[in-house]
Tab-separated table of C-alpha atoms in Angstrom:
chain	number	residue	atom	x	y	z
A	1	MET	CA	154.449	138.299	64.726
A	2	ALA	CA	156.095	139.542	67.928
A	3	LEU	CA	159.634	138.315	68.475
A	4	LYS	CA	159.785	135.469	70.992
A	5	TYR	CA	162.397	135.152	73.723
A	6	SER	CA	163.576	131.898	75.258
A	7	ILE	CA	166.362	130.534	77.448
A	8	LEU	CA	169.025	127.860	77.100
A	9	ASP	CA	170.661	126.940	80.395
A	10	GLN	CA	173.838	124.861	80.588
A	11	SER	CA	173.765	124.487	84.404
A	12	PRO	CA	177.193	126.135	84.739
A	13	ILE	CA	179.112	125.585	87.982
A	14	SER	CA	180.785	128.599	89.577
A	15	GLU	CA	184.153	128.351	91.296
A	16	GLY	CA	183.646	127.151	94.852
A	17	SER	CA	180.158	125.820	94.125
A	18	THR	CA	178.846	122.323	93.310
A	19	PRO	CA	176.885	120.519	90.575
A	20	LYS	CA	174.039	120.114	93.073
A	21	GLU	CA	173.816	123.876	93.494
A	22	ALA	CA	174.050	124.481	89.736
A	23	LEU	CA	171.089	122.163	89.092
A	24	LYS	CA	169.065	123.840	91.856
A	25	GLN	CA	169.774	127.151	90.132
A	26	THR	CA	168.605	125.763	86.777
A	27	ALA	CA	165.284	124.787	88.373
A	28	GLU	CA	164.938	128.211	89.996
A	29	LEU	CA	165.718	129.908	86.687
A	30	ALA	CA	163.052	127.824	84.937
A	31	ARG	CA	160.467	128.961	87.499
A	32	LYS	CA	161.504	132.584	87.026
A	33	ALA	CA	161.538	132.241	83.240
A	34	GLU	CA	157.929	131.109	83.356
A	35	GLU	CA	157.000	133.982	85.672
A	36	TRP	CA	158.712	136.516	83.393
A	37	GLY	CA	157.009	135.282	80.215
A	38	TYR	CA	159.735	133.498	78.298
A	39	THR	CA	158.488	131.135	75.565
A	40	ARG	CA	160.617	128.064	76.214
A	41	PHE	CA	163.377	126.801	78.485
A	42	TRP	CA	165.923	124.339	77.129
A	43	VAL	CA	168.757	122.500	78.856
A	44	SER	CA	171.971	121.226	77.328
A	45	GLU	CA	173.934	117.982	77.112
A	46	HIS	CA	177.631	117.990	78.022
A	47	HIS	CA	179.808	115.013	78.913
A	48	ASP	CA	182.986	114.783	80.976
A	49	ALA	CA	182.617	118.529	81.673
A	50	GLU	CA	183.344	119.360	85.285
A	51	THR	CA	182.235	122.985	84.877
A	52	LEU	CA	178.758	122.144	83.485
A	53	ALA	CA	176.285	119.980	85.398
A	54	GLY	CA	173.825	119.189	82.608
A	55	SER	CA	174.716	115.767	81.177
A	56	SER	CA	171.213	114.300	80.684
A	57	PRO	CA	168.621	116.771	79.397
A	58	GLU	CA	165.769	114.260	79.464
A	59	VAL	CA	166.214	113.640	83.187
A	60	LEU	CA	166.526	117.335	83.959
A	61	ILE	CA	163.458	118.203	81.843
A	62	ALA	CA	161.407	115.754	83.908
A	63	HIS	CA	162.344	117.667	87.053
A	64	LEU	CA	161.747	121.069	85.465
A	65	GLY	CA	158.281	120.007	84.382
A	66	ALA	CA	157.438	119.236	87.992
A	67	VAL	CA	158.433	122.711	89.201
A	68	THR	CA	156.759	124.698	86.370
A	69	THR	CA	153.257	124.722	84.910
A	70	LYS	CA	153.176	126.117	81.362
A	71	ILE	CA	156.543	127.123	79.882
A	72	ARG	CA	157.767	124.872	77.051
A	73	LEU	CA	160.686	122.647	78.023
A	74	GLY	CA	163.214	120.987	75.786
A	75	SER	CA	166.677	119.753	74.988
A	76	GLY	CA	169.306	122.046	73.604
A	77	GLY	CA	170.045	119.408	72.639
A	78	VAL	CA	170.228	115.632	72.645
A	79	MET	CA	173.380	114.574	70.764
A	80	LEU	CA	171.556	111.997	68.684
A	81	PRO	CA	174.492	110.047	67.119
A	82	HIS	CA	175.364	108.718	70.581
A	83	TYR	CA	171.978	107.051	70.989
A	84	SER	CA	169.200	104.915	69.578
A	85	ALA	CA	166.540	107.068	67.921
A	86	PHE	CA	163.928	104.674	69.311
A	87	LYS	CA	165.076	105.184	72.891
A	88	VAL	CA	165.196	108.970	72.446
A	89	ALA	CA	161.643	108.825	71.079
A	90	GLU	CA	160.461	106.856	74.114
A	91	ASN	CA	162.173	109.293	76.499
A	92	PHE	CA	160.454	112.283	74.931
A	93	LYS	CA	157.073	110.595	74.511
A	94	LEU	CA	157.182	109.862	78.216
A	95	LEU	CA	157.944	113.527	78.882
A	96	GLU	CA	155.119	114.518	76.527
A	97	ALA	CA	152.723	112.257	78.421
A	98	LEU	CA	153.787	113.872	81.701
A	99	TYR	CA	153.681	117.451	80.400
A	100	PRO	CA	151.373	117.545	77.332
A	101	ASN	CA	152.067	120.193	74.660
A	102	ARG	CA	155.087	121.522	76.552
A	103	ILE	CA	157.974	119.404	75.232
A	104	ASP	CA	160.499	120.156	72.450
A	105	VAL	CA	162.943	117.585	71.063
A	106	GLY	CA	166.059	119.559	70.147
A	107	VAL	CA	168.702	117.355	68.499
A	108	GLY	CA	172.250	117.921	67.315
A	109	ARG	CA	175.161	115.895	65.990
A	110	ALA	CA	178.028	117.445	67.996
A	111	PRO	CA	179.862	115.143	70.409
A	112	GLY	CA	179.020	117.231	73.476
A	113	GLY	CA	182.404	116.467	74.998
A	114	MET	CA	185.961	115.331	74.365
A	115	PRO	CA	186.719	112.191	72.285
A	116	ARG	CA	187.130	109.948	75.325
A	117	ALA	CA	183.531	110.692	76.346
A	118	SER	CA	182.315	109.863	72.835
A	119	TYR	CA	184.086	106.507	72.961
A	120	ALA	CA	182.617	105.779	76.385
A	121	LEU	CA	179.098	106.683	75.192
A	122	ASN	CA	179.509	104.401	72.186
A	123	GLU	CA	180.990	101.446	74.122
A	124	GLY	CA	184.463	101.996	72.709
A	125	SER	CA	183.360	102.504	69.108
A	126	LYS	CA	183.839	105.659	67.064
A	127	ARG	CA	180.833	107.980	67.021
A	128	ASP	CA	179.181	107.921	63.577
A	129	ALA	CA	177.763	111.389	62.947
A	130	SER	CA	176.947	110.445	59.338
A	131	ARG	CA	173.894	108.608	60.722
A	132	PHE	CA	172.356	111.857	61.959
A	133	PRO	CA	170.064	112.632	58.955
A	134	ALA	CA	168.682	109.084	58.912
A	135	GLN	CA	168.293	109.159	62.695
A	136	ILE	CA	166.141	112.283	62.402
A	137	ASP	CA	163.875	110.399	59.989
A	138	ASP	CA	163.706	107.475	62.398
A	139	LEU	CA	163.027	109.747	65.374
A	140	ARG	CA	160.191	111.459	63.531
A	141	MET	CA	158.753	108.072	62.541
A	142	TYR	CA	158.848	106.744	66.109
A	143	LEU	CA	157.442	109.941	67.643
A	144	ALA	CA	154.534	109.980	65.181
A	145	ASP	CA	153.864	106.209	65.313
A	146	SER	CA	154.199	106.126	61.533
A	147	ILE	CA	156.338	103.049	60.879
A	148	PRO	CA	155.493	101.944	57.288
A	149	GLU	CA	154.256	98.443	56.486
A	150	ASN	CA	157.443	97.502	54.629
A	151	HIS	CA	159.615	98.433	57.613
A	152	PRO	CA	161.059	95.563	59.694
A	153	TYR	CA	159.673	97.212	62.846
A	154	TYR	CA	156.145	97.676	61.486
A	155	GLY	CA	153.553	97.315	64.230
A	156	MET	CA	155.909	98.409	66.977
A	157	LYS	CA	155.101	101.455	69.109
A	158	ALA	CA	157.404	103.865	70.876
A	159	THR	CA	155.602	104.054	74.187
A	160	PRO	CA	153.798	105.593	75.863
A	161	VAL	CA	151.449	106.452	73.011
A	162	THR	CA	150.638	110.165	73.177
A	163	GLU	CA	147.919	112.262	71.574
A	164	SER	CA	150.454	114.253	69.553
A	165	PRO	CA	154.229	113.968	69.003
A	166	PRO	CA	156.509	116.624	70.497
A	167	PRO	CA	158.142	118.755	67.771
A	168	ILE	CA	161.704	118.088	66.624
A	169	TRP	CA	164.153	120.979	66.292
A	170	VAL	CA	167.474	120.790	64.452
A	171	LEU	CA	170.226	122.557	66.394
A	172	GLY	CA	173.454	123.567	64.730
A	173	SER	CA	176.202	126.044	64.060
A	174	SER	CA	177.078	125.346	60.432
A	175	GLN	CA	175.891	125.461	56.842
A	176	SER	CA	175.282	121.712	56.815
A	177	SER	CA	172.941	121.858	59.822
A	178	ALA	CA	170.934	124.648	58.164
A	179	GLU	CA	170.665	122.594	54.983
A	180	LEU	CA	169.582	119.535	56.950
A	181	ALA	CA	166.861	121.422	58.837
A	182	ALA	CA	165.595	122.801	55.523
A	183	GLU	CA	165.628	119.380	53.852
A	184	LYS	CA	163.674	117.829	56.731
A	185	GLY	CA	161.187	120.724	56.993
A	186	LEU	CA	161.997	121.297	60.669
A	187	PRO	CA	162.531	124.396	62.839
A	188	TYR	CA	166.178	125.430	63.142
A	189	MET	CA	168.063	126.977	66.052
A	190	PHE	CA	171.443	128.440	65.122
A	191	ALA	CA	173.983	128.542	67.953
A	192	GLN	CA	175.724	131.881	67.526
A	193	PHE	CA	177.010	131.453	71.076
A	194	ILE	CA	179.130	128.626	69.634
A	195	ASN	CA	179.945	130.044	66.194
A	196	GLY	CA	179.998	133.818	65.732
A	197	GLU	CA	180.574	133.607	61.967
A	198	GLY	CA	178.231	133.009	59.047
A	199	GLY	CA	174.953	132.548	60.865
A	200	GLN	CA	172.988	135.008	58.759
A	201	SER	CA	174.117	133.281	55.573
A	202	PHE	CA	173.144	129.895	56.990
A	203	ALA	CA	169.722	131.278	57.957
A	204	SER	CA	169.199	132.470	54.392
A	205	THR	CA	170.110	129.018	53.102
A	206	TYR	CA	167.639	127.464	55.528
A	207	ARG	CA	164.740	129.592	54.290
A	208	ASP	CA	165.650	129.348	50.601
A	209	ARG	CA	165.918	125.561	50.648
A	210	PHE	CA	163.116	124.755	53.062
A	211	VAL	CA	160.972	121.786	52.016
A	212	SER	CA	157.637	121.700	53.813
A	213	ALA	CA	156.878	118.481	55.667
A	214	GLY	CA	153.187	117.992	56.345
A	215	GLY	CA	152.452	121.697	55.929
A	216	SER	CA	155.362	122.956	58.035
A	217	SER	CA	156.836	126.411	57.478
A	218	PRO	CA	160.382	127.612	58.162
A	219	TYR	CA	160.948	128.738	61.742
A	220	GLN	CA	164.313	130.211	62.630
A	221	GLY	CA	165.813	130.810	66.046
A	222	VAL	CA	169.199	132.169	67.070
A	223	ALA	CA	170.915	131.513	70.418
A	224	ILE	CA	173.494	133.936	71.825
A	225	PHE	CA	175.370	134.713	75.040
A	226	VAL	CA	173.933	137.760	76.826
A	227	VAL	CA	174.799	139.752	79.941
A	228	CYS	CA	172.370	142.542	80.844
A	229	GLN	CA	172.721	144.800	83.893
A	230	GLU	CA	171.488	148.241	84.870
A	231	THR	CA	174.729	149.988	83.850
A	232	GLU	CA	177.326	149.320	81.164
A	233	GLU	CA	180.021	149.152	83.832
A	234	GLU	CA	178.210	146.468	85.828
A	235	ALA	CA	177.403	144.475	82.674
A	236	GLU	CA	181.083	144.501	81.698
A	237	ARG	CA	182.080	143.450	85.207
A	238	ILE	CA	179.722	140.468	85.165
A	239	ALA	CA	180.715	139.556	81.589
A	240	SER	CA	184.395	139.469	82.539
A	241	SER	CA	183.800	136.064	84.156
A	242	MET	CA	182.544	134.660	80.873
A	243	ASP	CA	185.404	136.319	78.940
A	244	LEU	CA	187.948	134.491	81.083
A	245	ALA	CA	186.067	131.191	81.172
A	246	LEU	CA	185.762	131.092	77.364
A	247	ALA	CA	189.405	132.079	76.853
A	248	MET	CA	190.565	129.370	79.239
A	249	GLY	CA	188.310	126.783	77.615
A	250	ALA	CA	189.593	127.621	74.128
A	251	GLN	CA	193.139	126.885	75.313
A	252	GLY	CA	192.264	123.703	77.172
A	253	MET	CA	193.296	125.241	80.480
A	254	PRO	CA	192.080	123.524	83.663
A	255	SER	CA	189.114	125.235	85.287
A	256	LYS	CA	187.263	124.967	88.571
A	257	GLY	CA	184.172	126.637	87.140
A	258	THR	CA	183.023	130.144	86.247
A	259	PRO	CA	185.578	132.502	87.843
A	260	PRO	CA	184.563	135.494	89.985
A	261	PRO	CA	184.700	138.934	88.295
A	262	GLU	CA	187.438	140.084	90.656
A	263	ARG	CA	189.798	137.387	89.386
A	264	ALA	CA	188.727	137.833	85.778
A	265	ILE	CA	189.272	141.598	85.817
A	266	ASN	CA	192.766	141.199	87.291
A	267	TYR	CA	193.786	138.265	85.093
A	268	PRO	CA	197.071	138.942	83.209
A	269	TYR	CA	195.829	138.337	79.657
A	270	SER	CA	198.471	137.666	77.036
A	271	LYS	CA	198.188	139.342	73.636
A	272	PHE	CA	196.805	136.113	72.194
A	273	GLU	CA	194.237	135.785	74.991
A	274	ARG	CA	193.053	139.360	74.460
A	275	LEU	CA	192.464	138.483	70.818
A	276	LEU	CA	190.481	135.451	71.986
A	277	VAL	CA	188.310	137.677	74.190
A	278	GLU	CA	187.752	140.072	71.291
A	279	GLU	CA	186.785	137.215	68.987
A	280	ASN	CA	184.479	135.658	71.586
A	281	ARG	CA	182.609	138.938	71.957
A	282	ARG	CA	181.185	138.224	68.493
A	283	ARG	CA	179.162	135.539	70.277
A	284	MET	CA	177.939	137.852	73.049
A	285	ILE	CA	175.740	140.878	73.686
A	286	VAL	CA	176.665	142.882	76.787
A	287	GLY	CA	175.078	146.062	78.114
A	288	THR	CA	172.115	147.871	79.615
A	289	PRO	CA	168.510	146.762	78.995
A	290	ARG	CA	168.035	149.331	76.244
A	291	ARG	CA	171.249	148.436	74.444
A	292	VAL	CA	170.657	144.698	74.830
A	293	GLY	CA	167.085	145.049	73.594
A	294	ASP	CA	168.249	146.994	70.531
A	295	GLN	CA	170.973	144.453	69.788
A	296	LEU	CA	168.690	141.437	70.200
A	297	GLU	CA	166.113	142.931	67.844
A	298	LYS	CA	168.848	143.804	65.354
A	299	LEU	CA	170.254	140.274	65.604
A	300	ALA	CA	166.853	138.673	65.018
A	301	ALA	CA	166.218	140.935	62.018
A	302	SER	CA	169.581	139.999	60.482
A	303	TYR	CA	168.606	136.320	60.688
A	304	GLY	CA	164.955	136.773	59.759
A	305	ALA	CA	164.435	134.940	63.050
A	306	GLU	CA	161.141	134.500	64.856
A	307	GLU	CA	162.854	133.716	68.153
A	308	VAL	CA	165.958	134.597	70.163
A	309	MET	CA	167.313	132.145	72.721
A	310	ILE	CA	169.440	133.668	75.465
A	311	VAL	CA	172.369	131.914	77.125
A	312	SER	CA	173.799	133.663	80.169
A	313	ILE	CA	176.620	132.669	82.500
A	314	ALA	CA	177.603	134.618	85.617
A	315	TYR	CA	179.603	133.828	88.716
A	316	ASP	CA	176.820	135.150	90.959
A	317	PHE	CA	173.439	133.544	90.334
A	318	SER	CA	171.710	136.764	91.377
A	319	ALA	CA	173.442	138.576	88.501
A	320	LYS	CA	172.345	135.860	86.085
A	321	LEU	CA	168.744	136.191	87.264
A	322	LYS	CA	168.988	139.956	86.838
A	323	THR	CA	170.066	139.527	83.208
A	324	TYR	CA	166.932	137.558	82.385
A	325	ARG	CA	164.603	139.766	84.451
A	326	LEU	CA	165.858	143.000	82.908
A	327	ILE	CA	165.549	141.602	79.386
A	328	ALA	CA	161.998	140.400	80.067
A	329	GLU	CA	161.018	143.814	81.446
A	330	GLU	CA	162.604	145.600	78.489
A	331	MET	CA	160.855	143.414	75.944
A	332	GLN	CA	157.533	143.849	77.715
A	333	LYS	CA	157.929	147.613	77.538
A	334	ARG	CA	158.678	147.451	73.822
A	335	GLN	CA	155.659	145.263	73.114
A	336	GLU	CA	153.409	147.663	74.993
A	337	ALA	CA	154.817	150.779	73.315
């Protein structure tokens, strides 16, 4: 099976730009992703994050469906412990009715923001992530209209009723998320762009412990930061913005968005910050199309993954588009070779 390539977009806001512009860019990227042959396009959920515009993936997916025609669209992901599984099911069944056979329900248990946002989302109560496994069962039940007779909600429907339920994906960056995806018999997307350590081991656990649900087979994806440009020098220049943004974020430093390369290159990194940049590069692939293509294929092989999901952040949107276009062209060449 040929390796599949997909995109996760966080709707990042560049310094001097606006959330409105970031969301317009997400829509434009989705159109281009479809044109260039990517398999799926997911959008993220972040709260109280002034540098990322994507706070409600379901709402954004509805817009993206209206400006595309065939690419799969999904959440990367809905932070399920904040919400009612029934309401999430209705949101995604509505999307499925609007855009049949194009919707993915990616769910995670991370907070998606700082503690104050979690308290606000839960009306002042503490977020209970321990509910996540049971919520996945409930979500699957509501999506499939399979509430058992002994259930107190028997006879109820998550509406609208659709011909088929959109698939659930478990998203994670830990051993426990891999084990959960295996236990539930669901596809699993590992976020190496969040955690650069242990992913291959977690992928092995996922496949070894996979329990088929209704004939399902293990399906592994890996998501990683990528910057691809025509020369190594230009790729490093563009990636410098992400190096600085990640280093600042790790230290809780205030940010006005993705910084321009000129500021990032001239930033006076401390010894500790340089170590942060070095460590963060474990979550990134940076280089020319050939080098990036080699590294993506090597990464997928190390995971036994069927799919790679690319996350790219750049100060200039044109450079971000170039990353995805060059990768698509490189992969097309390799498939035709």
